Tab-separated table of N, CA and C in Angstrom:
chain	number	residue	atom	x	y	z
V	1031	TYR	N	-7.162	-3.995	45.748
V	1031	TYR	CA	-6.266	-3.270	46.611
V	1031	TYR	C	-5.057	-4.116	46.937
V	1032	LYS	N	-3.999	-3.513	47.421
V	1032	LYS	CA	-2.748	-4.230	47.680
V	1032	LYS	C	-2.359	-4.060	49.145
V	1033	ARG	N	-1.805	-5.151	49.693
V	1033	ARG	CA	-1.266	-5.113	51.054
V	1033	ARG	C	0.187	-5.523	50.982
V	1034	GLN	N	0.994	-4.892	51.779
V	1034	GLN	CA	2.393	-5.270	51.854
V	1034	GLN	C	2.699	-5.676	53.280
V	1035	VAL	N	3.600	-6.626	53.412
V	1035	VAL	CA	3.974	-7.111	54.723
V	1035	VAL	C	5.425	-6.761	54.965
V	1036	SER	N	5.685	-6.209	56.108
V	1036	SER	CA	7.052	-5.865	56.465
V	1036	SER	C	7.403	-6.516	57.787
V	1037	THR	N	8.617	-7.016	57.886
V	1037	THR	CA	9.073	-7.571	59.161
V	1037	THR	C	10.065	-6.630	59.829
V	1038	GLN	N	10.194	-5.444	59.312
V	1038	GLN	CA	11.104	-4.457	59.878
V	1038	GLN	C	10.391	-3.722	61.007
V	1039	SER	N	10.237	-4.379	62.124
V	1039	SER	CA	9.569	-3.761	63.259
V	1039	SER	C	10.243	-4.206	64.543
V	1040	THR	N	9.830	-3.616	65.632
V	1040	THR	CA	10.380	-3.990	66.928
V	1040	THR	C	9.653	-5.186	67.508
V	1041	TRP	N	8.749	-5.785	66.761
V	1041	TRP	CA	7.953	-6.905	67.259
V	1041	TRP	C	8.599	-8.241	66.936
V	1042	GLY	N	9.862	-8.304	66.628
V	1042	GLY	CA	10.538	-9.574	66.384
V	1042	GLY	C	10.179	-10.124	65.017
V	1043	SER	N	9.833	-11.401	64.976
V	1043	SER	CA	9.561	-12.047	63.692
V	1043	SER	C	8.089	-11.993	63.306
V	1044	ARG	N	7.291	-11.226	64.015
V	1044	ARG	CA	5.871	-11.123	63.681
V	1044	ARG	C	5.691	-10.226	62.463
V	1045	PRO	N	4.977	-10.698	61.459
V	1045	PRO	CA	4.756	-9.868	60.277
V	1045	PRO	C	3.842	-8.691	60.608
V	1046	VAL	N	4.090	-7.563	59.984
V	1046	VAL	CA	3.310	-6.359	60.233
V	1046	VAL	C	2.764	-5.865	58.898
V	1047	LEU	N	1.472	-5.587	58.835
V	1047	LEU	CA	0.868	-5.045	57.622
V	1047	LEU	C	1.228	-3.570	57.541
V	1048	THR	N	1.814	-3.163	56.416
V	1048	THR	CA	2.251	-1.775	56.304
V	1048	THR	C	1.550	-1.005	55.200
V	1049	GLY	N	0.865	-1.668	54.345
V	1049	GLY	CA	0.225	-0.962	53.243
V	1049	GLY	C	-0.787	-1.851	52.559
V	1050	ILE	N	-1.103	-1.514	51.357
V	1050	ILE	CA	-2.085	-2.281	50.614
V	1050	ILE	C	-1.367	-3.038	49.509
V	1051	ALA	N	-1.653	-4.343	49.387
V	1051	ALA	CA	-1.067	-5.196	48.344
V	1051	ALA	C	-2.200	-5.896	47.609
V	1052	ASP	N	-1.884	-6.898	46.794
V	1052	ASP	CA	-2.979	-7.591	46.130
V	1052	ASP	C	-3.734	-8.469	47.106
V	1053	PRO	N	-4.930	-8.967	46.711
V	1053	PRO	CA	-5.785	-9.701	47.643
V	1053	PRO	C	-5.126	-10.930	48.257
V	1054	VAL	N	-4.148	-11.512	47.586
V	1054	VAL	CA	-3.460	-12.664	48.157
V	1054	VAL	C	-2.296	-12.138	48.988
V	1055	LEU	N	-2.386	-12.354	50.265
V	1055	LEU	CA	-1.397	-11.826	51.191
V	1055	LEU	C	-0.277	-12.840	51.378
V	1056	SER	N	0.939	-12.458	51.080
V	1056	SER	CA	2.060	-13.361	51.326
V	1056	SER	C	2.829	-12.848	52.526
V	1057	LEU	N	3.082	-13.731	53.460
V	1057	LEU	CA	3.760	-13.347	54.691
V	1057	LEU	C	5.212	-13.769	54.648
V	1058	ARG	N	6.085	-12.901	55.072
V	1058	ARG	CA	7.491	-13.228	55.217
V	1058	ARG	C	7.842	-13.058	56.680
V	1059	THR	N	8.631	-13.954	57.202
V	1059	THR	CA	9.096	-13.824	58.575
V	1059	THR	C	10.606	-13.866	58.566
V	1060	THR	N	11.212	-13.488	59.667
V	1060	THR	CA	12.667	-13.513	59.752
V	1060	THR	C	13.174	-14.935	59.929
V	1061	SER	N	12.297	-15.848	60.271
V	1061	SER	CA	12.681	-17.246	60.413
V	1061	SER	C	12.666	-17.903	59.037
V	1062	SER	N	13.678	-18.709	58.748
V	1062	SER	CA	13.750	-19.343	57.439
V	1062	SER	C	13.035	-20.684	57.400
V	1063	THR	N	12.573	-21.171	58.533
V	1063	THR	CA	11.893	-22.460	58.551
V	1063	THR	C	10.443	-22.289	58.967
V	1064	LEU	N	9.594	-23.035	58.345
V	1064	LEU	CA	8.187	-23.059	58.727
V	1064	LEU	C	7.907	-24.399	59.380
V	1065	SER	N	7.202	-24.397	60.481
V	1065	SER	CA	6.883	-25.663	61.129
V	1065	SER	C	5.481	-26.104	60.715
V	1066	ILE	N	5.363	-27.358	60.394
V	1066	ILE	CA	4.070	-27.931	60.035
V	1066	ILE	C	3.577	-28.710	61.237
V	1067	MET	N	2.387	-28.412	61.676
V	1067	MET	CA	1.835	-29.036	62.863
V	1067	MET	C	1.259	-30.405	62.515
V	1068	ALA	N	1.586	-31.387	63.328
V	1068	ALA	CA	1.129	-32.760	63.118
V	1068	ALA	C	-0.202	-32.997	63.829
V	1069	GLU	N	-0.922	-33.975	63.332
V	1069	GLU	CA	-2.165	-34.403	63.976
V	1069	GLU	C	-1.827	-35.304	65.164
V	1070	TRP	N	-2.727	-35.374	66.121
V	1070	TRP	CA	-2.580	-36.318	67.221
V	1070	TRP	C	-2.756	-37.723	66.660
V	1071	ASN	N	-1.928	-38.667	67.068
V	1071	ASN	CA	-2.087	-40.069	66.654
V	1071	ASN	C	-3.272	-40.711	67.358
V	1072	GLU	N	-3.544	-40.292	68.564
V	1072	GLU	CA	-4.591	-40.887	69.399
V	1072	GLU	C	-5.763	-39.925	69.536
V	1073	SER	N	-6.971	-40.465	69.438
V	1073	SER	CA	-8.158	-39.620	69.581
V	1073	SER	C	-8.469	-39.385	71.060
V	1074	LEU	N	-9.206	-38.342	71.312
V	1074	LEU	CA	-9.565	-38.004	72.690
V	1074	LEU	C	-10.408	-39.105	73.328
V	1075	CYS	N	-11.305	-39.695	72.567
V	1075	CYS	CA	-12.195	-40.726	73.100
V	1075	CYS	C	-11.705	-42.136	72.784
V	1076	GLY	N	-10.424	-42.296	72.529
V	1076	GLY	CA	-9.881	-43.599	72.189
V	1076	GLY	C	-9.497	-44.439	73.383
V	1077	CYS	N	-9.905	-44.030	74.573
V	1077	CYS	CA	-9.504	-44.755	75.785
V	1077	CYS	C	-10.087	-46.161	75.852
V	1078	LEU	N	-11.119	-46.423	75.072
V	1078	LEU	CA	-11.719	-47.755	75.100
V	1078	LEU	C	-10.827	-48.802	74.436
V	1079	SER	N	-9.767	-48.353	73.759
V	1079	SER	CA	-8.852	-49.303	73.123
V	1079	SER	C	-8.043	-50.085	74.162
V	1080	ASN	N	-7.933	-49.564	75.368
V	1080	ASN	CA	-7.235	-50.246	76.447
V	1080	ASN	C	-7.967	-49.919	77.757
V	1081	ILE	N	-8.978	-50.710	78.068
V	1081	ILE	CA	-9.833	-50.451	79.230
V	1081	ILE	C	-9.028	-50.455	80.530
V	1082	LYS	N	-8.092	-51.375	80.642
V	1082	LYS	CA	-7.312	-51.462	81.872
V	1082	LYS	C	-6.522	-50.174	82.104
V	1083	LEU	N	-5.886	-49.672	81.059
V	1083	LEU	CA	-5.150	-48.411	81.181
V	1083	LEU	C	-6.113	-47.287	81.520
V	1084	CYS	N	-7.246	-47.282	80.852
V	1084	CYS	CA	-8.237	-46.227	81.056
V	1084	CYS	C	-8.723	-46.180	82.498
V	1085	VAL	N	-9.140	-47.318	83.016
V	1085	VAL	CA	-9.729	-47.352	84.357
V	1085	VAL	C	-8.669	-47.259	85.446
V	1086	LEU	N	-7.688	-48.143	85.398
V	1086	LEU	CA	-6.706	-48.184	86.476
V	1086	LEU	C	-5.773	-46.983	86.492
V	1087	GLU	N	-5.143	-46.724	85.367
V	1087	GLU	CA	-4.109	-45.694	85.341
V	1087	GLU	C	-4.687	-44.283	85.374
V	1088	THR	N	-5.738	-44.052	84.618
V	1088	THR	CA	-6.271	-42.701	84.516
V	1088	THR	C	-7.191	-42.338	85.674
V	1089	TYR	N	-8.161	-43.188	85.968
V	1089	TYR	CA	-9.137	-42.833	86.991
V	1089	TYR	C	-8.656	-43.147	88.409
V	1090	CYS	N	-8.008	-44.274	88.599
V	1090	CYS	CA	-7.569	-44.646	89.945
V	1090	CYS	C	-6.236	-44.011	90.324
V	1091	CYS	N	-5.335	-43.902	89.375
V	1091	CYS	CA	-3.981	-43.396	89.653
V	1091	CYS	C	-3.681	-42.162	88.816
V	1092	GLY	N	-4.638	-41.280	88.649
V	1092	GLY	CA	-4.461	-40.093	87.811
V	1092	GLY	C	-3.312	-39.209	88.238
V	1093	ILE	N	-3.155	-39.026	89.550
V	1093	ILE	CA	-2.076	-38.191	90.067
V	1093	ILE	C	-0.721	-38.784	89.681
V	1094	CYS	N	-0.595	-40.094	89.836
V	1094	CYS	CA	0.664	-40.768	89.462
V	1094	CYS	C	0.904	-40.642	87.963
V	1095	SER	N	-0.157	-40.763	87.182
V	1095	SER	CA	-0.031	-40.672	85.730
V	1095	SER	C	0.474	-39.297	85.309
V	1096	ILE	N	-0.050	-38.249	85.928
V	1096	ILE	CA	0.410	-36.888	85.630
V	1096	ILE	C	1.898	-36.762	85.957
V	1097	ALA	N	2.288	-37.246	87.138
V	1097	ALA	CA	3.683	-37.158	87.568
V	1097	ALA	C	4.604	-37.934	86.618
V	1098	HIS	N	4.182	-39.119	86.198
V	1098	HIS	CA	5.009	-39.935	85.303
V	1098	HIS	C	5.125	-39.309	83.909
V	1099	GLN	N	4.040	-38.722	83.418
V	1099	GLN	CA	4.093	-38.068	82.108
V	1099	GLN	C	5.042	-36.875	82.145
V	1100	LYS	N	4.928	-36.079	83.201
V	1100	LYS	CA	5.801	-34.908	83.347
V	1100	LYS	C	7.259	-35.329	83.377
V	1101	ALA	N	7.566	-36.333	84.169
V	1101	ALA	CA	8.946	-36.799	84.303
V	1101	ALA	C	9.467	-37.372	82.988
V	1102	LYS	N	8.653	-38.133	82.277
V	1102	LYS	CA	9.092	-38.743	81.012
V	1102	LYS	C	9.408	-37.677	79.976
V	1103	LEU	N	8.612	-36.609	79.950
V	1103	LEU	CA	8.879	-35.519	79.015
V	1103	LEU	C	10.188	-34.810	79.346
V	1104	GLU	N	10.604	-34.900	80.601
V	1104	GLU	CA	11.872	-34.308	81.035
V	1104	GLU	C	12.995	-35.344	81.056
V	1105	ASN	N	12.729	-36.533	80.483
V	1105	ASN	CA	13.714	-37.625	80.359
V	1105	ASN	C	14.315	-38.041	81.700
V	1106	ARG	N	13.437	-38.274	82.662
V	1106	ARG	CA	13.882	-38.719	83.986
V	1106	ARG	C	12.760	-39.510	84.649
V	1107	ASP	N	13.048	-40.086	85.801
V	1107	ASP	CA	12.013	-40.773	86.580
V	1107	ASP	C	11.306	-39.759	87.474
V	1108	ALA	N	10.061	-40.065	87.809
V	1108	ALA	CA	9.290	-39.177	88.680
V	1108	ALA	C	9.887	-39.166	90.083
V	1109	ASN	N	9.870	-37.996	90.698
V	1109	ASN	CA	10.347	-37.876	92.075
V	1109	ASN	C	9.201	-37.365	92.958
V	1110	MET	N	9.473	-37.222	94.223
V	1110	MET	CA	8.441	-36.829	95.188
V	1110	MET	C	7.819	-35.476	94.835
V	1111	MET	N	8.612	-34.542	94.321
V	1111	MET	CA	8.083	-33.226	93.973
V	1111	MET	C	7.049	-33.322	92.852
V	1112	ASP	N	7.274	-34.234	91.895
V	1112	ASP	CA	6.294	-34.437	90.822
V	1112	ASP	C	4.953	-34.888	91.388
V	1113	TYR	N	4.999	-35.815	92.346
V	1113	TYR	CA	3.763	-36.322	92.959
V	1113	TYR	C	3.068	-35.239	93.783
V	1114	VAL	N	3.845	-34.457	94.514
V	1114	VAL	CA	3.266	-33.387	95.341
V	1114	VAL	C	2.596	-32.338	94.452
V	1115	LEU	N	3.295	-31.906	93.402
V	1115	LEU	CA	2.708	-30.916	92.494
V	1115	LEU	C	1.444	-31.449	91.823
V	1116	ALA	N	1.493	-32.695	91.371
V	1116	ALA	CA	0.322	-33.296	90.712
V	1116	ALA	C	-0.845	-33.457	91.681
V	1117	CYS	N	-0.542	-33.723	92.939
V	1117	CYS	CA	-1.586	-33.889	93.957
V	1117	CYS	C	-2.210	-32.547	94.342
V	1118	CYS	N	-1.376	-31.537	94.515
V	1118	CYS	CA	-1.863	-30.225	94.958
V	1118	CYS	C	-2.460	-29.391	93.824
V	1119	PHE	N	-1.910	-29.522	92.627
V	1119	PHE	CA	-2.344	-28.711	91.488
V	1119	PHE	C	-2.554	-29.585	90.246
V	1120	PRO	N	-3.495	-30.535	90.313
V	1120	PRO	CA	-3.625	-31.496	89.211
V	1120	PRO	C	-3.954	-30.858	87.861
V	1121	LEU	N	-4.890	-29.929	87.815
V	1121	LEU	CA	-5.263	-29.335	86.532
V	1121	LEU	C	-4.144	-28.464	85.967
V	1122	CYS	N	-3.453	-27.746	86.820
V	1122	CYS	CA	-2.317	-26.933	86.361
V	1122	CYS	C	-1.226	-27.831	85.790
V	1123	CYS	N	-0.924	-28.910	86.491
V	1123	CYS	CA	0.104	-29.845	86.014
V	1123	CYS	C	-0.319	-30.508	84.714
V	1124	MET	N	-1.594	-30.892	84.624
V	1124	MET	CA	-2.087	-31.505	83.381
V	1124	MET	C	-1.979	-30.526	82.224
V	1125	PHE	N	-2.313	-29.265	82.477
V	1125	PHE	CA	-2.214	-28.248	81.436
V	1125	PHE	C	-0.767	-28.106	80.962
V	1126	LEU	N	0.164	-28.012	81.898
V	1126	LEU	CA	1.575	-27.854	81.536
V	1126	LEU	C	2.109	-29.064	80.788
V	1127	VAL	N	1.705	-30.269	81.227
V	1127	VAL	CA	2.152	-31.493	80.557
V	1127	VAL	C	1.578	-31.555	79.145
V	1128	ARG	N	0.294	-31.285	78.997
V	1128	ARG	CA	-0.324	-31.347	77.664
V	1128	ARG	C	0.300	-30.306	76.739
V	1129	ASP	N	0.542	-29.116	77.246
V	1129	ASP	CA	1.163	-28.072	76.445
V	1129	ASP	C	2.572	-28.489	76.010
V	1130	LYS	N	3.288	-29.136	76.910
V	1130	LYS	CA	4.637	-29.602	76.571
V	1130	LYS	C	4.585	-30.718	75.522
V	1131	ILE	N	3.589	-31.590	75.597
V	1131	ILE	CA	3.411	-32.644	74.593
V	1131	ILE	C	3.148	-32.018	73.222
V	1132	VAL	N	2.277	-31.028	73.186
V	1132	VAL	CA	1.956	-30.338	71.931
V	1132	VAL	C	3.227	-29.740	71.329
V	1133	LYS	N	4.018	-29.083	72.159
V	1133	LYS	CA	5.232	-28.428	71.656
V	1133	LYS	C	6.309	-29.436	71.283
V	1134	GLU	N	6.535	-30.438	72.116
V	1134	GLU	CA	7.613	-31.389	71.861
V	1134	GLU	C	7.384	-32.211	70.598
V	1135	PHE	N	6.143	-32.625	70.367
V	1135	PHE	CA	5.847	-33.461	69.211
V	1135	PHE	C	5.323	-32.658	68.027
V	1136	GLY	N	5.246	-31.328	68.170
V	1136	GLY	CA	4.783	-30.478	67.078
V	1136	GLY	C	3.346	-30.743	66.681
V	1137	LEU	N	2.487	-30.948	67.678
V	1137	LEU	CA	1.083	-31.287	67.418
V	1137	LEU	C	0.231	-30.037	67.246
V	1138	LYS	N	-0.870	-30.213	66.535
V	1138	LYS	CA	-1.818	-29.115	66.390
V	1138	LYS	C	-2.459	-28.854	67.750
V	1139	GLY	N	-2.616	-27.596	68.054
V	1139	GLY	CA	-3.253	-27.232	69.309
V	1139	GLY	C	-2.740	-25.896	69.804
V	1140	SER	N	-3.627	-25.149	70.388
V	1140	SER	CA	-3.263	-23.851	70.947
V	1140	SER	C	-3.361	-23.919	72.465
V	1141	VAL	N	-2.955	-22.865	73.105
V	1141	VAL	CA	-3.051	-22.790	74.560
V	1141	VAL	C	-4.516	-22.858	74.989
V	1142	VAL	N	-5.385	-22.212	74.231
V	1142	VAL	CA	-6.822	-22.226	74.552
V	1142	VAL	C	-7.385	-23.637	74.413
V	1143	GLU	N	-7.032	-24.332	73.337
V	1143	GLU	CA	-7.500	-25.708	73.145
V	1143	GLU	C	-6.988	-26.613	74.260
V	1144	THR	N	-5.728	-26.427	74.622
V	1144	THR	CA	-5.143	-27.219	75.706
V	1144	THR	C	-5.895	-26.978	77.006
V	1145	PHE	N	-6.165	-25.721	77.316
V	1145	PHE	CA	-6.905	-25.383	78.541
V	1145	PHE	C	-8.296	-26.019	78.528
V	1146	CYS	N	-8.991	-25.908	77.396
V	1146	CYS	CA	-10.348	-26.467	77.299
V	1146	CYS	C	-10.345	-27.986	77.440
V	1147	MET	N	-9.378	-28.646	76.834
V	1147	MET	CA	-9.278	-30.109	76.948
V	1147	MET	C	-9.075	-30.518	78.398
V	1148	VAL	N	-8.161	-29.843	79.070
V	1148	VAL	CA	-7.856	-30.200	80.461
V	1148	VAL	C	-9.025	-29.859	81.375
V	1149	TRP	N	-9.634	-28.722	81.169
V	1149	TRP	CA	-10.715	-28.279	82.064
V	1149	TRP	C	-11.995	-29.086	81.853
V	1150	CYS	N	-12.353	-29.343	80.603
V	1150	CYS	CA	-13.634	-29.993	80.301
V	1150	CYS	C	-13.554	-31.511	80.189
V	1151	CYS	N	-12.405	-32.029	79.806
V	1151	CYS	CA	-12.263	-33.469	79.557
V	1151	CYS	C	-10.995	-33.989	80.223
V	1152	ALA	N	-10.842	-33.731	81.505
V	1152	ALA	CA	-9.582	-34.022	82.192
V	1152	ALA	C	-9.150	-35.480	82.066
V	1153	PHE	N	-10.024	-36.415	82.373
V	1153	PHE	CA	-9.625	-37.820	82.360
V	1153	PHE	C	-9.397	-38.337	80.940
V	1154	LEU	N	-10.249	-37.925	80.014
V	1154	LEU	CA	-10.038	-38.315	78.620
V	1154	LEU	C	-8.721	-37.733	78.102
V	1155	SER	N	-8.455	-36.483	78.458
V	1155	SER	CA	-7.224	-35.818	78.033
V	1155	SER	C	-5.997	-36.512	78.612
V	1156	LEU	N	-6.055	-36.865	79.885
V	1156	LEU	CA	-4.929	-37.531	80.543
V	1156	LEU	C	-4.626	-38.869	79.877
V	1157	ASN	N	-5.676	-39.605	79.559
V	1157	ASN	CA	-5.499	-40.895	78.903
V	1157	ASN	C	-4.966	-40.711	77.481
V	1158	GLN	N	-5.479	-39.727	76.757
V	1158	GLN	CA	-4.993	-39.447	75.408
V	1158	GLN	C	-3.506	-39.089	75.437
V	1159	GLN	N	-3.106	-38.290	76.404
V	1159	GLN	CA	-1.702	-37.903	76.533
V	1159	GLN	C	-0.824	-39.134	76.725
V	1160	HIS	N	-1.256	-40.032	77.595
V	1160	HIS	CA	-0.496	-41.254	77.868
V	1160	HIS	C	-0.335	-42.077	76.588
V	1161	ARG	N	-1.435	-42.280	75.870
V	1161	ARG	CA	-1.395	-43.076	74.648
V	1161	ARG	C	-0.580	-42.386	73.556
V	1162	GLU	N	-0.678	-41.066	73.471
V	1162	GLU	CA	0.082	-40.312	72.462
V	1162	GLU	C	1.579	-40.414	72.727
V	1163	MET	N	1.977	-40.272	73.968
V	1163	MET	CA	3.393	-40.389	74.312
V	1163	MET	C	3.908	-41.785	73.967
V	1164	ALA	N	3.118	-42.799	74.266
V	1164	ALA	CA	3.515	-44.178	73.966
V	1164	ALA	C	3.635	-44.389	72.456
V	1165	SER	N	2.694	-43.840	71.704
V	1165	SER	CA	2.721	-44.031	70.251
V	1165	SER	C	3.878	-43.285	69.594
V	1166	ARG	N	4.425	-42.307	70.274
V	1166	ARG	CA	5.544	-41.527	69.723
V	1166	ARG	C	6.893	-41.928	70.330
V	1167	GLY	N	6.902	-43.092	70.997
V	1167	GLY	CA	8.170	-43.633	71.487
V	1167	GLY	C	8.610	-43.151	72.850
V	1168	LYS	N	7.739	-42.480	73.604
V	1168	LYS	CA	8.070	-42.019	74.949
V	1168	LYS	C	7.002	-42.491	75.935
V	1169	PRO	N	6.836	-43.807	76.087
V	1169	PRO	CA	5.767	-44.271	76.981
V	1169	PRO	C	6.086	-43.934	78.434
V	1170	PRO	N	5.166	-43.245	79.118
V	1170	PRO	CA	5.404	-42.957	80.534
V	1170	PRO	C	5.254	-44.220	81.369
V	1171	LYS	N	5.886	-44.231	82.506
V	1171	LYS	CA	5.783	-45.344	83.436
V	1171	LYS	C	4.343	-45.449	83.922
V	1172	THR	N	3.927	-46.647	84.298
V	1172	THR	CA	2.574	-46.835	84.826
V	1172	THR	C	2.644	-47.354	86.255
V	1173	CYS	N	1.619	-47.065	87.017
V	1173	CYS	CA	1.553	-47.529	88.410
V	1173	CYS	C	0.761	-48.827	88.513
V	1174	CYS	N	-0.416	-48.829	87.905
V	1174	CYS	CA	-1.358	-49.920	88.095
V	1174	CYS	C	-1.521	-50.819	86.879
V	1175	ALA	N	-1.501	-50.241	85.696
V	1175	ALA	CA	-1.768	-51.005	84.478
V	1175	ALA	C	-0.471	-51.604	83.964
V	1176	ASP	N	-0.352	-52.924	84.089
V	1176	ASP	CA	0.882	-53.582	83.679
V	1176	ASP	C	0.965	-53.837	82.180
V	1177	ASP	N	-0.123	-53.631	81.447
V	1177	ASP	CA	-0.097	-53.860	80.008
V	1177	ASP	C	-0.306	-52.560	79.244
V	1178	ALA	N	0.304	-51.507	79.747
V	1178	ALA	CA	0.193	-50.211	79.091
V	1178	ALA	C	0.802	-50.294	77.708
V	1179	PRO	N	0.316	-49.492	76.786
V	1179	PRO	CA	0.852	-49.563	75.420
V	1179	PRO	C	2.325	-49.206	75.388
V	1180	SER	N	3.044	-49.888	74.572
V	1180	SER	CA	4.460	-49.596	74.437
V	1180	SER	C	4.706	-48.910	73.100
V	1181	ALA	N	5.911	-48.477	72.909
V	1181	ALA	CA	6.256	-47.809	71.665
V	1181	ALA	C	6.118	-48.777	70.499
V	1182	PRO	N	5.694	-48.283	69.348
V	1182	PRO	CA	5.572	-49.164	68.180
V	1182	PRO	C	6.935	-49.731	67.792
V	1183	LYS	N	6.904	-50.954	67.300
V	1183	LYS	CA	8.160	-51.612	66.942
V	1183	LYS	C	8.459	-51.463	65.488
């Protein structure tokens, strides 16, 4: 059987199946570029590579870490509002920061995966985010750990 794909719809660039084509379905979109999703450089359980960062920055100063990551992604220093939001809504802020990391660096991950990581593995996720940002040249500021990883040279 054959399937045909049409992008002539009111749904924007989403492909729409309009008929039957051959078993190999080729999709066309109105966008001329395809984005390839990158793998995370840092593993979720890689926090043991820097115990001081893991314990001090993530567990003791988690709120500060969230605020610093958010601010760094916005190319600025953390302000009082960042700390207040991270203190009052830590999981929401972590979700937004992780989602922004995924989008900014073109990493593999969906909204559902991001939610599950933050909800089920909050501290591991927070530490992974910190290490990932550092490995990609955007190391967030640290409060307690003075030997946080820096950008690769």
